Coordinates of C-alpha atoms in Angstrom, one line a residue:
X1 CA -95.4 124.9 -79.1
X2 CA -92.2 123.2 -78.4
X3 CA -91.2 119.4 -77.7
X4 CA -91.3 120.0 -74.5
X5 CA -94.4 121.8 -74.2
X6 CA -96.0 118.9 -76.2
X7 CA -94.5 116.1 -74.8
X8 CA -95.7 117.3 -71.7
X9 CA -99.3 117.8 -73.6
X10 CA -99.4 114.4 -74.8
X11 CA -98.2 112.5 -71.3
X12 CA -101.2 114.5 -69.1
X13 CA -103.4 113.9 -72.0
X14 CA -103.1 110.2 -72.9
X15 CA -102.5 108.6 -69.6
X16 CA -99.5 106.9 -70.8
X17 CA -97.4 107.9 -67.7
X18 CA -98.9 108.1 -63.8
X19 CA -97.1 108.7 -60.9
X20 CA -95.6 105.4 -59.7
X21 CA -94.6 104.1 -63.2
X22 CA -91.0 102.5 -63.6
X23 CA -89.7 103.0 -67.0
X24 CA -86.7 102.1 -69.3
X25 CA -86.0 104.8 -72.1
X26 CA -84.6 102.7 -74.8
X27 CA -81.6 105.3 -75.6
X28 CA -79.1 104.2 -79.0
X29 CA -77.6 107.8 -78.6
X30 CA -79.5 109.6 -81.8
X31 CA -81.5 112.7 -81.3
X32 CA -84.4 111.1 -80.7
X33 CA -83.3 108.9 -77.9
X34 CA -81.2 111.6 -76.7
X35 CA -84.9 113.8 -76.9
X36 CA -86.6 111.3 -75.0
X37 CA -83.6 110.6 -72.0
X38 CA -83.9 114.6 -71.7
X39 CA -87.7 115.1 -71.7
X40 CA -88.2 112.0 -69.1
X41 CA -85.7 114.0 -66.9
X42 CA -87.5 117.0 -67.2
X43 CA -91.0 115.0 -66.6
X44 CA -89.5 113.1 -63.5
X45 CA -89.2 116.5 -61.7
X46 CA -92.9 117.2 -61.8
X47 CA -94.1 113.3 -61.6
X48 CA -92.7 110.7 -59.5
X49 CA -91.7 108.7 -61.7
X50 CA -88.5 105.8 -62.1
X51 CA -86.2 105.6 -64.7
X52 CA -83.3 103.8 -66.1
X53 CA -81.8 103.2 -69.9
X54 CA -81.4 100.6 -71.8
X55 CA -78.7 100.8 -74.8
X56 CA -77.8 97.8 -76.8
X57 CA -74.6 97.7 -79.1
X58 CA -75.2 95.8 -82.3
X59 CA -71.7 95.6 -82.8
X60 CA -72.5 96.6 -86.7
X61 CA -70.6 99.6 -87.1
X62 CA -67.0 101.1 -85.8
X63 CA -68.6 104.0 -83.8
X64 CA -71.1 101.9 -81.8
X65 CA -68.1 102.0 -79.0
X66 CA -68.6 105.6 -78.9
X67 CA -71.6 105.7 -78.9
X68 CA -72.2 103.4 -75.8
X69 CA -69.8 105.7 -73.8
X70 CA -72.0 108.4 -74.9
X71 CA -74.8 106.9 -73.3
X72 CA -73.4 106.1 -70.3
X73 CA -72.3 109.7 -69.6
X74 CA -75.1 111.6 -70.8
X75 CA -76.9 109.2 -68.4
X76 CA -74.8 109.6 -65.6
X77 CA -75.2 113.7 -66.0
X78 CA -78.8 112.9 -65.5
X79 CA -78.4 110.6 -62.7
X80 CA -80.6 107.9 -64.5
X81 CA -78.9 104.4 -64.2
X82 CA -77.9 103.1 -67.2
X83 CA -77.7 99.5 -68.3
X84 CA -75.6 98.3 -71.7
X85 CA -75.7 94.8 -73.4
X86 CA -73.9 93.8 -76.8
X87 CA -76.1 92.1 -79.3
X88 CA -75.0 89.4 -81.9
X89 CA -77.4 90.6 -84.5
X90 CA -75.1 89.8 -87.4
X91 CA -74.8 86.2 -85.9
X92 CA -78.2 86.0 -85.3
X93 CA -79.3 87.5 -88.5
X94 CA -77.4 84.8 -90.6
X95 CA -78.5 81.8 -88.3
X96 CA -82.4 82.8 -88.3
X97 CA -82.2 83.7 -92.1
X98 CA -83.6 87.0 -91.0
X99 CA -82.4 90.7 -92.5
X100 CA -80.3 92.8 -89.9
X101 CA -83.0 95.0 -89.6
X102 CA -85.2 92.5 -88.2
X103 CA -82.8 91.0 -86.2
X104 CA -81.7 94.2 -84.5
X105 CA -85.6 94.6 -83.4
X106 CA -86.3 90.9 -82.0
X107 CA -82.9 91.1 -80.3
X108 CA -83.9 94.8 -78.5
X109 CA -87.4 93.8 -77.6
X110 CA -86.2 90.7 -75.9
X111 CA -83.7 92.6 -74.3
X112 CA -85.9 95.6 -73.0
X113 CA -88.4 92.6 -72.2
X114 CA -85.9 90.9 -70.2
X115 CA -84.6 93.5 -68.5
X116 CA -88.3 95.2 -67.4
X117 CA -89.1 91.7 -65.8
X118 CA -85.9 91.4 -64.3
X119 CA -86.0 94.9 -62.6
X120 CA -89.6 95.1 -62.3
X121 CA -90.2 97.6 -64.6
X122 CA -93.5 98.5 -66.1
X123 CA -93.2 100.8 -69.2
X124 CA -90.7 100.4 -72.1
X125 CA -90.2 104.3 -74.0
X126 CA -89.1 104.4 -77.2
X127 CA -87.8 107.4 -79.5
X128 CA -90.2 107.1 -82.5
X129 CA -91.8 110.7 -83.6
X130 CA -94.2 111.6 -86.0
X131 CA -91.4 111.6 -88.7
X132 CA -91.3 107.6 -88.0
X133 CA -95.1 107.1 -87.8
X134 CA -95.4 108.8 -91.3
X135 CA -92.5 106.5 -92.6
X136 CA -93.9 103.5 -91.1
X137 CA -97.7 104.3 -92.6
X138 CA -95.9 104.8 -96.1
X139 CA -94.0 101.8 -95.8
X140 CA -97.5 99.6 -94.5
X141 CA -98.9 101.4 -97.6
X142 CA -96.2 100.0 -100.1
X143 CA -96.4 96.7 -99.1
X144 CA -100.5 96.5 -99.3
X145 CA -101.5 96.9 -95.5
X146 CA -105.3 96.9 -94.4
X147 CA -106.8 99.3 -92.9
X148 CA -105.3 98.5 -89.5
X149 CA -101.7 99.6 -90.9
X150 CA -103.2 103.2 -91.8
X151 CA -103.7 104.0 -87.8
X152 CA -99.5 103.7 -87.7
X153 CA -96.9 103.2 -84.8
X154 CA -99.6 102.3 -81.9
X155 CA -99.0 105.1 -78.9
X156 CA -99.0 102.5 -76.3
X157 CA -99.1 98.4 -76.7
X158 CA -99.2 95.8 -74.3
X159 CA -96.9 93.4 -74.3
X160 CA -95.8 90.0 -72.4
X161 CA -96.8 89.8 -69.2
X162 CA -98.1 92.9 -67.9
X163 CA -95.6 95.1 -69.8
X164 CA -96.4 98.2 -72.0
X165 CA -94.2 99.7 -74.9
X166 CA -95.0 103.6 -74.6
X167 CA -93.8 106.0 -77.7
X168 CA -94.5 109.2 -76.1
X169 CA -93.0 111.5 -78.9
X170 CA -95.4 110.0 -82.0
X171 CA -96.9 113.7 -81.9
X172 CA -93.4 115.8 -82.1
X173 CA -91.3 115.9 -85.2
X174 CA -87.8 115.3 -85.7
X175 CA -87.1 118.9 -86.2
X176 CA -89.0 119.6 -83.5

């Protein structure tokens, strides 16, 4: 089975996408965001569905430029709107006492968060495969997680308001 033939598995199967929804890929321009941009175009054909993309620049390293134009034209070849917004992780890292890692997250969750209520948006999709889920149970593992960190990256959480954070490709590999 391919990634298309079970992402398409997993959406009819798990409910996490109806007809109606309005949802904002979070898109950085890696394979995996690039996967999920291309299998929500493909999906959007056979549900009616609204989409837009979200891409933040964390302004950490000398491609991130390129990588926003990227973005913006692969978007535009889909004809799903695209929406960009710089990020002062490094700033905000050093101010919060927080690592860049962590920064980078609260900073794109706000922003997704801000941008779903602004538009009215519903859904938030993110890239994170299986690869990610395994890495992330590992990780929980390490550090001496209960038993709730063995289930992994959640398929579908609510969040703030009425807003849910789908990760539709949690059953397709990186490879894949």
């Amino acid at each position: 089975m391919n990634a298309w033939e079970k992402f398409k598995k997993n959406v009819e199967k798990s409910g996490l996408i109806s007809a109606g929804d309005k949802i904002l890929l979070a898109v950085s321009g890696g394979p995996d965001s690039v996967s999920l941009l291309h299998l929500f175009w493909r999906l959007k054909k056979n549900i009616p569905i609204e989409l837009a993309v979200v891409h933040m620049d964390h302004g950490l390293r000398k491609s991130s430029k390129k990588e926003l134009r990227f973005v913006e034209n692969l978007s535009e070849r889909f004809g799903v709107p695209s929406i960009t917004q710089k990020l002062p992780v490094k700033k905000f890292s050093e101010t919060n006492k927080i690592s860049l890692e962590t920064a980078g997250r609260n900073l794109r969750y706000d922003v997704l968060y801000e941008t779903a209520r602004k538009l009215r948006y519903n859904k938030i999709a993110t890239g994170h495969t299986a690869d990610d889920n395994a890495e992330t149970v590992i990780m929980w593992m390490i550090r001496g997680t209960g038993t709730d960190g063995l289930g992994g990256i959640p398929a579908s959480r609510k969040i703030r308001a009425g807003l849910e954070i789908i990760r539709p490709l949690l059953p397709i590999t990186k490879e894949e």
